[in-house]
Amino acid sequence: MAPIGTFLTILLVIMLFFLVAGIAGIYLLVKVGKKATKKARKVSTRVASQVAAMGPGDAAATERMRLDLRREVSLTRQAVDHALRDGWGLGDLPQLVAEIGTHADQLDAQLGLYAQHSRVSSYVDHASLGRLREHHAKLTTSCARIRADLLNDQMAHSAGGIDDIQSRTDLEIEARRRAPDPLDQIDELYNRTMVNRSRPDDHR
């Protein structure tokens, strides 16, 4: 009876192991599937926005504003992340960019809603579009100013390093030049003296 009990115990342990592995596999598949679904939705939304931005009218203009806003915010985030990786002291700039991103998401939703209304109805509030344009201009201008400021700081830092490299290069080249040989200088002086002595004879 003991061997049978041991066999059943081993069998139950193996079955339990496969059960746990199966549950873990199903969990991973569900998690990966959710991520893939989210990415697919984002891609489909972007493609739809790009297609809608190609047409005429207020709806297309609004979609172009959405694409422009997303691009500006993305470029600004990349610039700030790059500066952080390089160890730049940015102060409250990362927090400011995060707030800009939050406002940009809200404006993107508002622009999308306005574009939807423009496509399905001919009665739209053009004053609202004007306010949306103002908000869009303020956010995109802020992004451009942040990137320009970061670029100026980086260029100023690089300029100091480049000037230092140029000075060191001049010093290194000067140090590598061969010092004049005193014997060569004496020989050159002697040759000049002989030439000067021979010139009066040539005139005669």
Coordinates of C-alpha atoms in Angstrom, one line a residue:
M1 CA 0.0 0.0 0.0
A2 CA 2.9 2.4 0.7
P3 CA 4.2 2.4 -2.9
I4 CA 0.7 3.1 -4.2
G5 CA 0.3 6.0 -1.8
T6 CA 3.7 7.4 -2.7
F7 CA 2.8 7.1 -6.4
L8 CA -0.5 8.9 -5.9
T9 CA 1.2 11.7 -4.0
I10 CA 3.7 12.2 -6.7
L11 CA 0.9 12.1 -9.3
L12 CA -1.0 14.7 -7.4
V13 CA 2.0 17.0 -7.1
I14 CA 2.7 16.7 -10.8
M15 CA -1.0 17.5 -11.6
L16 CA -0.9 20.5 -9.2
F17 CA 2.3 21.8 -10.8
F18 CA 0.7 21.6 -14.3
L19 CA -2.4 23.3 -12.9
V20 CA -0.4 26.2 -11.5
A21 CA 1.6 26.5 -14.7
G22 CA -1.6 26.5 -16.8
I23 CA -3.2 29.2 -14.6
A24 CA 0.0 31.3 -14.9
G25 CA 0.1 30.8 -18.6
I26 CA -3.6 31.9 -19.0
Y27 CA -2.9 35.0 -16.8
L28 CA 0.1 36.0 -19.0
L29 CA -1.9 35.5 -22.2
V30 CA -4.7 37.6 -20.8
K31 CA -2.3 40.3 -19.7
V32 CA -0.5 40.3 -23.1
G33 CA -3.8 40.4 -24.9
K34 CA -4.9 43.4 -23.0
K35 CA -1.7 45.3 -23.8
A36 CA -2.0 44.3 -27.4
T37 CA -5.6 45.5 -27.5
K38 CA -4.6 48.9 -26.0
K39 CA -1.8 49.3 -28.5
A40 CA -4.1 48.4 -31.4
R41 CA -6.7 50.9 -30.2
K42 CA -4.0 53.6 -30.0
V43 CA -2.7 52.8 -33.5
S44 CA -6.2 52.7 -34.9
T45 CA -7.1 56.0 -33.3
R46 CA -3.9 57.6 -34.7
V47 CA -4.5 56.2 -38.2
A48 CA -8.1 57.5 -38.1
S49 CA -7.0 60.9 -37.0
Q50 CA -4.4 61.1 -39.8
V51 CA -6.9 60.0 -42.4
A52 CA -9.5 62.5 -41.0
A53 CA -6.9 65.3 -41.1
M54 CA -6.5 65.0 -44.8
G55 CA -9.9 66.3 -45.6
P56 CA -11.3 69.8 -45.9
G57 CA -13.4 71.7 -43.4
D58 CA -13.3 72.5 -39.7
A59 CA -13.2 68.8 -38.8
A60 CA -10.1 68.1 -40.7
A61 CA -8.5 71.3 -39.4
T62 CA -9.3 70.2 -35.9
E63 CA -7.8 66.8 -36.5
R64 CA -4.6 68.5 -37.8
M65 CA -4.5 70.5 -34.6
R66 CA -4.7 67.3 -32.6
L67 CA -1.8 65.7 -34.5
D68 CA 0.3 68.8 -34.2
L69 CA -0.4 69.0 -30.4
R70 CA 0.6 65.4 -29.9
R71 CA 3.8 65.8 -31.9
E72 CA 4.8 68.9 -29.9
V73 CA 4.2 67.4 -26.5
S74 CA 6.0 64.2 -27.5
L75 CA 9.0 66.1 -28.8
T76 CA 9.1 68.1 -25.6
R77 CA 8.9 65.1 -23.4
Q78 CA 11.8 63.5 -25.3
A79 CA 13.9 66.6 -24.9
V80 CA 13.3 66.7 -21.2
D81 CA 14.0 62.9 -20.8
H82 CA 17.2 63.3 -22.8
A83 CA 18.3 66.2 -20.6
L84 CA 17.5 64.2 -17.4
R85 CA 19.5 61.2 -18.7
D86 CA 22.5 63.6 -19.3
G87 CA 22.3 64.8 -15.7
W88 CA 21.1 68.3 -16.4
G89 CA 19.6 70.2 -13.5
L90 CA 16.1 71.1 -14.8
G91 CA 14.4 72.2 -11.6
D92 CA 10.6 72.1 -11.9
L93 CA 10.7 71.7 -15.6
P94 CA 9.8 68.0 -15.7
Q95 CA 6.7 68.8 -13.5
L96 CA 5.8 71.6 -15.8
V97 CA 6.0 69.3 -18.8
A98 CA 3.8 66.8 -17.0
E99 CA 1.2 69.5 -16.4
I100 CA 1.4 70.5 -20.1
G101 CA 0.8 66.8 -21.0
T102 CA -2.3 66.7 -18.8
H103 CA -3.7 69.9 -20.4
A104 CA -2.8 68.6 -23.8
D105 CA -4.8 65.4 -23.2
Q106 CA -7.8 67.4 -22.1
L107 CA -7.5 69.7 -25.2
D108 CA -7.1 66.7 -27.4
A109 CA -10.3 65.3 -26.1
Q110 CA -12.1 68.6 -26.6
L111 CA -10.7 68.9 -30.2
G112 CA -11.8 65.3 -30.9
L113 CA -15.3 66.1 -29.7
Y114 CA -15.5 69.3 -31.8
A115 CA -14.3 67.4 -34.9
Q116 CA -17.0 64.8 -34.3
H117 CA -19.7 67.4 -34.0
S118 CA -18.4 69.1 -37.1
R119 CA -18.7 65.9 -39.1
V120 CA -22.2 65.0 -38.1
S121 CA -23.8 68.5 -37.8
S122 CA -23.6 71.7 -39.8
Y123 CA -24.5 73.8 -36.8
V124 CA -21.2 74.3 -34.8
D125 CA -20.0 77.0 -32.6
H126 CA -17.2 78.7 -34.4
A127 CA -16.4 80.8 -31.2
S128 CA -15.6 77.5 -29.5
L129 CA -13.2 76.6 -32.3
G130 CA -11.5 80.0 -31.8
R131 CA -11.0 79.3 -28.1
L132 CA -9.6 75.8 -28.9
R133 CA -7.2 77.4 -31.3
E134 CA -6.0 79.8 -28.6
H135 CA -5.4 77.0 -26.2
H136 CA -3.7 75.0 -28.8
A137 CA -1.4 77.9 -29.7
K138 CA -0.5 78.5 -26.0
L139 CA 0.4 74.8 -25.4
T140 CA 2.4 74.3 -28.6
T141 CA 4.2 77.6 -28.0
S142 CA 5.1 76.6 -24.5
C143 CA 6.5 73.3 -25.8
A144 CA 8.6 75.1 -28.4
R145 CA 10.0 77.5 -25.9
I146 CA 11.0 74.7 -23.5
R147 CA 12.8 72.8 -26.3
A148 CA 14.5 76.0 -27.4
D149 CA 15.7 76.8 -23.9
L150 CA 17.0 73.3 -23.4
L151 CA 18.8 73.4 -26.8
N152 CA 20.4 76.8 -25.9
D153 CA 21.7 75.4 -22.6
Q154 CA 23.1 72.4 -24.3
M155 CA 24.8 74.5 -27.0
A156 CA 26.3 76.8 -24.4
H157 CA 27.7 73.8 -22.5
S158 CA 29.0 72.3 -25.6
A159 CA 30.6 75.6 -26.7
G160 CA 32.7 75.7 -23.6
G161 CA 33.9 72.2 -24.1
I162 CA 34.7 72.8 -27.8
D163 CA 36.7 76.0 -26.9
D164 CA 38.7 73.9 -24.4
I165 CA 39.4 71.2 -27.0
Q166 CA 40.6 73.8 -29.5
S167 CA 43.0 75.4 -27.0
R168 CA 44.3 71.9 -26.0
T169 CA 44.7 71.0 -29.6
D170 CA 46.8 74.2 -30.3
L171 CA 49.0 73.4 -27.3
E172 CA 49.5 69.8 -28.2
I173 CA 50.4 70.7 -31.8
E174 CA 52.8 73.4 -30.6
A175 CA 54.4 70.9 -28.2
R176 CA 54.8 68.3 -30.9
R177 CA 56.8 70.7 -33.1
R178 CA 60.5 69.9 -33.3
A179 CA 62.6 72.4 -31.5
P180 CA 65.1 74.1 -33.8
D181 CA 68.6 72.6 -33.9
P182 CA 71.3 75.2 -32.9
L183 CA 73.7 73.7 -35.5
D184 CA 71.1 74.2 -38.2
Q185 CA 70.7 77.8 -37.1
I186 CA 74.4 78.3 -37.2
D187 CA 74.6 76.7 -40.7
E188 CA 71.8 78.9 -41.9
L189 CA 73.5 82.0 -40.6
Y190 CA 76.7 81.0 -42.2
N191 CA 75.0 80.5 -45.6
R192 CA 73.4 83.9 -45.4
T193 CA 76.7 85.5 -44.6
M194 CA 78.3 83.8 -47.6
V195 CA 75.5 84.9 -49.9
N196 CA 75.8 88.5 -48.7
R197 CA 79.6 88.5 -49.3
S198 CA 79.1 87.1 -52.8
R199 CA 76.6 89.8 -53.9
P200 CA 79.1 92.7 -54.2
D201 CA 81.3 90.6 -56.5
D202 CA 78.3 89.8 -58.7
H203 CA 77.7 93.6 -59.2
R204 CA 81.3 94.1 -60.3

